[in-house]
Structure formats: structure tokens, C-alpha cells
Coordinates of C-alpha atoms in Angstrom, one line a residue:
Y230 CA 13.9 12.4 21.2
C231 CA 10.2 12.9 20.4
L232 CA 10.4 10.6 17.2
V233 CA 12.1 7.4 18.6
G234 CA 9.6 8.2 22.2
F235 CA 6.6 8.4 20.5
M236 CA 7.6 5.5 17.5
V237 CA 8.4 3.2 21.0
L238 CA 5.1 4.2 22.4
W239 CA 3.3 3.5 19.7
I240 CA 4.5 0.0 19.0
A241 CA 4.0 -1.0 22.6
F242 CA 0.0 0.0 22.6
D243 CA 0.0 -2.1 19.2
L244 CA 1.7 -4.8 20.1
I245 CA -0.7 -5.4 23.6
A246 CA -3.7 -5.0 21.1
E247 CA -1.6 -7.4 18.4
L248 CA -0.9 -10.3 21.0
D249 CA -3.3 -12.9 20.3
E250 CA -2.6 -12.6 16.6
F251 CA 0.8 -13.1 17.6
A252 CA 0.1 -15.9 19.6
E253 CA -2.4 -17.6 17.0
A254 CA 0.3 -17.4 14.3
K255 CA 2.5 -18.8 16.9
L256 CA 5.7 -15.9 15.9
S257 CA 8.5 -16.0 18.3
A258 CA 9.8 -13.1 20.1
G259 CA 12.4 -12.5 17.2
E260 CA 10.3 -12.5 14.6
I261 CA 7.5 -10.1 16.7
A262 CA 10.7 -7.8 16.7
R263 CA 11.3 -8.6 13.3
Y264 CA 8.0 -8.1 12.3
Y265 CA 8.1 -4.5 14.1
W266 CA 10.6 -3.6 12.1
I267 CA 9.6 -4.5 8.4
T268 CA 6.6 -2.7 9.1
L269 CA 8.2 0.5 10.6
P270 CA 7.0 2.8 7.7
E271 CA 3.3 1.8 8.5
H272 CA 3.3 3.6 11.6
F273 CA 5.1 7.1 10.1
F274 CA 2.1 8.6 9.1
V275 CA 0.5 8.6 13.2
V276 CA 4.3 9.3 14.9
V277 CA 6.0 11.4 12.5
P278 CA 3.4 14.1 12.5
V279 CA 2.8 13.8 16.1
A280 CA 6.5 13.7 16.9
L281 CA 6.4 16.8 15.2
L282 CA 3.7 18.4 16.7
L283 CA 5.1 18.1 20.3
S284 CA 8.8 19.2 18.7
L285 CA 7.3 22.4 17.4
M286 CA 5.3 23.2 20.5
Y287 CA 8.1 23.0 22.4
A288 CA 10.6 24.7 20.6
I289 CA 8.1 27.8 19.2
N290 CA 7.0 28.0 22.8
Q291 CA 10.9 28.4 24.1
H292 CA 11.6 31.0 21.5
A293 CA 8.3 32.7 22.6
R294 CA 9.0 32.3 26.4
H295 CA 12.5 34.2 25.8
N296 CA 11.2 36.9 23.8
E297 CA 13.3 35.9 20.5
F298 CA 10.6 36.4 18.7
I299 CA 10.6 40.1 20.1
A300 CA 14.0 40.8 19.1
I301 CA 13.7 39.0 15.7
R302 CA 10.5 41.1 14.9
N303 CA 12.8 44.7 16.2
A304 CA 15.4 43.7 13.9
G305 CA 13.2 44.0 10.9
R306 CA 12.1 40.4 10.2
G307 CA 8.7 39.7 9.3
M308 CA 6.1 36.5 10.3
L309 CA 7.3 34.6 7.5
R310 CA 11.0 34.8 7.8
M311 CA 10.8 33.8 11.0
S312 CA 8.8 31.0 10.5
S313 CA 10.7 29.8 7.1
P314 CA 12.7 26.9 9.0
Y315 CA 9.7 25.9 10.8
L316 CA 7.9 25.7 6.8
V317 CA 10.9 24.0 5.7
V318 CA 11.1 21.3 8.0
G319 CA 7.5 20.5 7.7
A320 CA 8.2 20.4 3.9
L321 CA 10.9 17.8 3.9
L322 CA 9.2 16.0 6.3
S323 CA 6.1 15.6 3.9
A324 CA 8.5 14.5 0.8
G325 CA 9.3 12.1 3.1
L326 CA 7.0 11.0 4.0
F327 CA 5.5 10.6 0.4
C328 CA 8.6 8.6 -0.7
S329 CA 8.1 6.1 2.3
N330 CA 4.3 5.5 1.4
E331 CA 5.2 5.0 -2.3
Y332 CA 8.1 3.1 -2.3
W333 CA 8.8 1.6 1.1
L334 CA 5.4 1.1 3.1
P335 CA 3.6 -1.2 0.2
D336 CA 6.6 -3.7 0.2
S337 CA 6.9 -3.6 3.8
L338 CA 3.0 -4.3 4.4
R339 CA 3.2 -7.6 1.8
E340 CA 6.2 -8.5 3.7
G341 CA 5.1 -7.9 7.3
A342 CA 1.6 -10.1 6.5
A343 CA 3.6 -12.9 5.0
L344 CA 5.4 -13.2 8.1
R345 CA 2.4 -13.2 10.3
S346 CA 0.6 -15.3 8.6
G347 CA 3.4 -17.9 8.3
N348 CA 4.4 -20.7 5.5
A349 CA 1.8 -21.3 3.2
V350 CA 1.0 -24.9 3.1
A351 CA -0.2 -26.5 -0.2
E352 CA -0.8 -30.6 -0.9
E353 CA 1.5 -32.4 -2.9
S354 CA 0.4 -36.1 -3.2
E355 CA 0.0 -37.0 0.8
A356 CA 3.2 -34.6 2.0
P357 CA 2.6 -31.2 2.5
K358 CA 5.0 -28.9 0.3
A359 CA 5.9 -25.5 2.1
V360 CA 5.5 -22.4 0.1
E361 CA 8.2 -20.4 2.0
L362 CA 8.9 -16.2 1.9
P363 CA 8.7 -14.8 -0.8
W364 CA 6.9 -17.1 -2.4
I365 CA 3.2 -16.0 -2.4
A366 CA 0.9 -19.1 -2.6
D367 CA -2.6 -19.8 -4.3
V368 CA -2.8 -16.6 -6.4
K369 CA -5.9 -15.5 -8.6
F370 CA -5.5 -12.7 -11.2
H371 CA -8.2 -11.5 -13.7
N372 CA -7.0 -9.1 -16.4
S373 CA -10.4 -7.6 -17.9
A374 CA -8.9 -5.6 -20.6
G375 CA -7.5 -8.8 -21.8
S376 CA -10.1 -11.5 -20.2
R377 CA -7.7 -13.3 -19.0
N378 CA -7.8 -15.4 -16.1
W379 CA -4.5 -16.7 -14.3
Q380 CA -4.9 -19.3 -11.6
I381 CA -1.1 -19.1 -9.7
P382 CA -0.2 -22.0 -6.7
A383 CA 2.7 -19.9 -6.4
F384 CA 4.3 -16.4 -7.0
N385 CA 7.3 -14.9 -6.5
P386 CA 7.3 -10.7 -7.1
V387 CA 11.2 -10.6 -5.9
E388 CA 12.2 -13.0 -8.6
S389 CA 9.4 -12.4 -11.0
S390 CA 8.7 -15.9 -11.1
M391 CA 5.5 -18.5 -11.2
S392 CA 5.6 -22.0 -9.7
G393 CA 2.8 -25.2 -10.1
V394 CA 2.7 -26.9 -6.6
G395 CA 2.2 -30.3 -6.4
D396 CA -0.4 -31.2 -9.1
K397 CA -1.5 -28.2 -9.4
P398 CA -0.4 -26.5 -12.1
I399 CA -0.2 -22.5 -13.9
V400 CA -3.6 -22.6 -15.6
I401 CA -4.0 -19.3 -17.9
S402 CA -7.7 -19.2 -19.5
W403 CA -9.0 -16.6 -22.2
K404 CA -10.7 -16.1 -25.3
W405 CA -8.2 -16.2 -28.1
D406 CA -11.2 -15.6 -30.4
E407 CA -14.5 -14.4 -29.8
D408 CA -16.4 -17.2 -32.2
Q409 CA -14.2 -19.7 -30.1
P410 CA -14.6 -21.7 -26.8
K411 CA -11.8 -20.1 -24.3
R412 CA -8.2 -21.7 -24.7
E413 CA -5.8 -22.9 -21.6
L414 CA -2.7 -22.5 -21.3
M415 CA -1.3 -25.5 -18.0
A416 CA 2.3 -25.0 -17.2
A417 CA 4.7 -26.1 -14.5
S418 CA 6.7 -23.0 -13.8
A419 CA 6.9 -19.4 -15.9
L420 CA 9.3 -17.0 -15.7
W421 CA 9.0 -13.2 -16.9
K422 CA 12.2 -12.0 -19.0
D423 CA 12.9 -9.7 -21.6
G424 CA 9.7 -8.1 -21.1
A425 CA 7.0 -11.1 -21.8
W426 CA 6.1 -14.6 -19.8
T427 CA 7.7 -17.7 -21.0
L428 CA 6.4 -20.8 -19.3
Y429 CA 8.0 -24.5 -19.2
N430 CA 6.4 -27.3 -19.9
V431 CA 3.2 -26.4 -21.0
R432 CA -0.2 -28.1 -21.9
D433 CA -1.6 -25.8 -24.5
Y434 CA -5.9 -26.9 -25.1
Q435 CA -7.0 -24.8 -27.6
P436 CA -10.2 -26.1 -28.6
T437 CA -13.0 -25.2 -31.7
E438 CA -16.4 -24.5 -31.6
G439 CA -18.2 -27.2 -31.8
F440 CA -15.6 -29.8 -31.5
P441 CA -13.9 -29.2 -28.5
E442 CA -12.9 -32.5 -27.5
A443 CA -11.6 -33.4 -30.9
H444 CA -8.9 -31.1 -30.7
P445 CA -5.5 -32.9 -29.5
M446 CA -3.8 -31.0 -26.9
K447 CA -0.3 -29.8 -27.9
F448 CA 3.2 -30.2 -25.7
H449 CA 5.6 -27.3 -25.6
Q450 CA 9.1 -27.5 -23.7
E451 CA 9.4 -23.8 -23.6
L452 CA 6.6 -21.2 -25.0
R453 CA 6.7 -17.3 -24.9
I454 CA 3.9 -15.5 -25.1
D455 CA 4.2 -11.7 -26.2
E456 CA 0.6 -10.9 -26.3
F457 CA 1.0 -11.3 -22.2
D458 CA 0.5 -7.6 -21.1
E459 CA 0.6 -8.9 -17.2
T460 CA 3.6 -7.7 -15.7
P461 CA 4.8 -9.1 -11.8
V462 CA 4.3 -5.6 -10.4
Q463 CA 0.9 -5.6 -11.8
I464 CA -0.4 -9.1 -10.7
E465 CA 1.6 -8.2 -7.1
G466 CA -0.3 -4.8 -7.4
E467 CA -3.9 -6.8 -7.9
L468 CA -2.9 -8.7 -4.7
K469 CA -2.5 -5.1 -2.9
I470 CA -5.6 -3.3 -3.9
A471 CA -7.6 -6.9 -3.3
P472 CA -8.1 -6.1 0.5
L473 CA -9.2 -2.0 -0.2
F474 CA -13.0 -3.9 -1.6
E475 CA -13.5 -6.0 1.2
K476 CA -16.3 -5.1 3.7
R477 CA -14.0 -5.3 6.4
A478 CA -10.5 -4.0 4.6
H479 CA -7.4 -3.7 6.4
K480 CA -6.7 -0.9 8.9
R481 CA -4.5 -0.1 7.1
W482 CA -3.6 -0.9 3.9
S483 CA -1.6 1.0 1.7
V484 CA -0.9 0.7 -2.3
S485 CA 1.3 3.2 -4.3
L486 CA 0.1 5.4 -6.9
A487 CA 1.7 3.3 -10.0
E488 CA 0.3 0.2 -8.6
I489 CA -3.0 1.8 -8.8
D490 CA -2.5 3.4 -12.2
G491 CA -1.7 -0.1 -13.1
Y492 CA -5.3 -1.2 -11.8
R493 CA -7.0 1.0 -13.5
R494 CA -5.1 0.4 -17.1
L495 CA -6.2 -3.8 -16.6
H496 CA -9.3 -3.1 -15.6
P497 CA -11.0 -0.1 -17.4
E498 CA -14.7 -0.7 -16.7
M499 CA -14.2 -1.6 -13.5
E500 CA -17.4 -0.6 -10.8
K501 CA -18.5 2.3 -10.0
E502 CA -17.9 1.5 -6.2
K503 CA -14.4 0.1 -6.4
K504 CA -13.5 3.1 -8.8
A505 CA -14.7 5.5 -5.9
I506 CA -12.3 3.7 -3.3
L507 CA -9.5 3.6 -6.1
D508 CA -9.7 7.4 -7.1
A509 CA -10.4 8.2 -2.9
Q510 CA -7.3 6.1 -2.4
Y511 CA -5.0 8.1 -4.9
Q512 CA -6.0 11.2 -4.0
A513 CA -5.2 10.5 -0.2
R514 CA -1.7 9.3 -1.0
L515 CA -1.0 12.7 -2.2
A516 CA -2.5 14.4 -0.2
E517 CA -1.8 12.4 3.4
P518 CA 1.8 13.7 3.2
L519 CA 1.1 17.1 3.6
T520 CA 0.1 16.3 7.1
C521 CA 3.4 17.3 7.9
L522 CA 3.3 20.4 6.6
I523 CA -0.3 21.1 7.9
V524 CA 1.0 20.4 11.7
V525 CA 3.7 23.2 11.0
L526 CA 0.7 25.7 9.9
I527 CA -1.2 25.1 12.9
A528 CA 1.6 25.0 15.5
I529 CA 3.3 28.6 14.6
P530 CA 0.0 30.4 15.8
F531 CA -0.9 28.5 18.6
A532 CA 2.9 28.1 20.4
A533 CA 3.9 31.5 19.2
P534 CA 2.1 33.6 21.7
S535 CA 4.5 35.5 23.9
G536 CA 4.2 35.4 28.2
R537 CA 4.3 32.9 30.4
R538 CA 0.3 33.0 31.3
N539 CA -0.6 32.3 27.2
A540 CA 2.3 29.2 26.9
A541 CA 0.3 26.3 28.4
V542 CA -3.3 27.0 27.0
G543 CA -1.2 27.8 23.4
V544 CA 0.3 24.5 23.4
A545 CA -3.0 22.7 24.5
S546 CA -5.0 24.2 21.9
G547 CA -2.4 23.3 19.3
I548 CA -2.3 20.0 20.5
V549 CA -6.8 19.8 20.4
V550 CA -6.9 21.7 16.9
C551 CA -4.1 18.9 15.4
L552 CA -6.0 16.1 16.9
A553 CA -9.2 17.7 15.3
F554 CA -7.6 17.4 12.1
F555 CA -6.7 14.0 12.4
M556 CA -10.0 13.2 13.2
V557 CA -11.4 15.1 10.6
Q558 CA -9.1 13.4 8.1
Q559 CA -9.9 9.8 9.0
M560 CA -13.8 10.7 9.0
S561 CA -13.5 11.8 5.5
M562 CA -12.5 9.0 3.7
A563 CA -15.4 7.0 5.6
F564 CA -17.6 9.2 3.1
V565 CA -15.9 7.9 -0.2
G566 CA -18.9 7.1 -2.8
Q567 CA -21.0 10.1 -1.5
Y568 CA -18.8 12.8 -2.5
S569 CA -16.0 13.2 -5.0
A570 CA -12.7 11.3 -4.1
H571 CA -10.9 15.4 -4.4
I572 CA -13.0 16.8 -1.6
A573 CA -13.1 13.4 0.6
A574 CA -8.9 13.8 0.6
W575 CA -8.3 17.4 0.6
T576 CA -10.9 19.0 2.6
P577 CA -9.6 18.4 5.6
H578 CA -6.2 20.1 4.5
A579 CA -8.0 22.9 3.1
L580 CA -9.8 23.7 6.3
F581 CA -7.4 23.4 9.0
G582 CA -4.3 24.7 6.5
G583 CA -5.7 27.6 5.0

């Protein structure tokens, strides 16, 4: 009941705050409901620990008020044995939160953002053509390791495919030789299959140094490029990671550990500031799910003391300490770059869980 009730309350407050943006996006009531259903995992990182805290406070306090802890201690059971059910629940919820953040949350945020932005429109001659979900319009991707630039009018991460839109083809440019100008491939469409990109209706421009205009443009009906190591997952990961580097980043933008690892492989020599942000996000992805376990460790000592007089004080103190933990957890991530990623992500857990 705590989880459902607090989730409804949290979504209601979020809905009030976002009504103007929903109206600007011209979303119907059904689309708004679908948006919140899709992005449900986005609220887990706040709702689940708070619901767990309130549930634990109530359950443990009821045990203490009815002297059940005293009976258990008189039976020869220690504090660790009495607390083990709560610790197991905290550990299971932490594991569930980790799986949600790693496998469910990133995709849900992408789908929710696409739904809010509506259909992307690109021009085809004089008539507009809609790029509908799950297509993503106007994707620009840079592979630092391979020195390749991709300009993708429409990208489909679900089907691992690309497509040109109107008179805008897929453009891939890179230096195939250090002593030569950039080579360009312009394709009508592309598909990832059997571990490589296959391009269709390709114009291949491979100029020679000193005489770029003398080199004819080749045409390929179908061209498989095995040397391209950019996978659809990496391109999609780039789209998800890019908002992290913006000055006014998304208030809650999440990427998986695998996507961060993929980005690091593509950009081995990234800027120091970007590296610090990625390191902090990586450690935060590991530390954040343990919030449920920390909540259990905080709740037990504050809610367990027996006696009716201390019950309200213990519950209130536990809630205040948990709120302080959440605040320190968020504030520590604001100092990314000034301290190491390990200190920023793990200090709140060490202070309140120890």
C-alpha cells in the first residue's frame, strides 16, 4: 500500500509540474497516461526507498510496541537474527532496483522522450514526411577511435536500421588513409546484420590527394562494410549519453553500465570534464540501488526502541535521517570534477550505512 500510494502521490505532483509541457506537446489524456506508464521506472529510485522506509518504520514500531522484540531476545535470538528479514527485503529490493536501472529505465526514458516530442518532421521536396516511433530523426554520431562521422536522417534502434529522408541520405565520412582526403559514403538506407553494416544504393566518393575532383564517384547497389565497428547499441548509447554533457542536463537522465563502457571504447581520449562525468555516473549506477539497504540500516535502530513514549520520536528521527541521506546523496553528485567519482558516489552510503 505504501508503494502504490506514494507512487500515485509522486506522479500527481510530477503531473502538476509538467502540465505546461504536456499542453505544448499537444498530448491527450490517454497519451499522458501512457507516458507515465512507460516511464514508471524513472520514479522507482525515489518512490521505492521512501515506501520501504515508511513500511519498515510502521512494521518495526508495531513489533516494538507489542514487546515482540523483547520476547525474541528472551528466546536467545540476537539483534542480527531479528533484523535479518528486513535486511533480506532491503537486499532484494536493491537487486531489483539495479536490474530496473540497468535493463528497463534507459529504454523507458527514450520511449517517453520520443512520445513527449511527438513525431519528428523532415522535409521531402515540398511535402513533409513524418518519422514515427521508434524512428529517431537527425542523428549525428562521431567515432573518435575510428575518426568517422555519421549523419543519419532517421535511425531505428529497434530494427537496427537507418534510412535517408527525402533528399537527405545517410552520410558517413572518414579518413581511409592518413595521406588522403576524407572518403564519403552516401546511402539511401542501411541495415545491421550478421555483425556488420550493409548499405544500400550507395554513392562512394574516395578522392585522391591533389586531384579530388578527378576521382569518379562509384555507385554500389549493396555494400557491406566489415571495418565499421559502430554497433546500433553504441549509436543509441551515444544519443542517451549526450544529454549528460549539456550544461542544463536532463533532471533525471540515465544510461546503463554497458552503454557507458561502449562510449568509453569509442572515445578513448575524451575530455577530462566528460570523463569525470561518466566516471561519476558509472559509480552512481552501482551505488544508487543500495539505497534500499541503507534505508533498512537506518530504520532499524530508530524504530526498534520499545515504549509508547519513544515511538513517535524514533519514527520522526528515522525519517529525518533518511531525508538527510537523500540530500547528501544528491549533493555529492554536484561536486563531480572536484572529487573522485568513488568519493562522490559512495560517501553518503559510507556515512549513513556505517
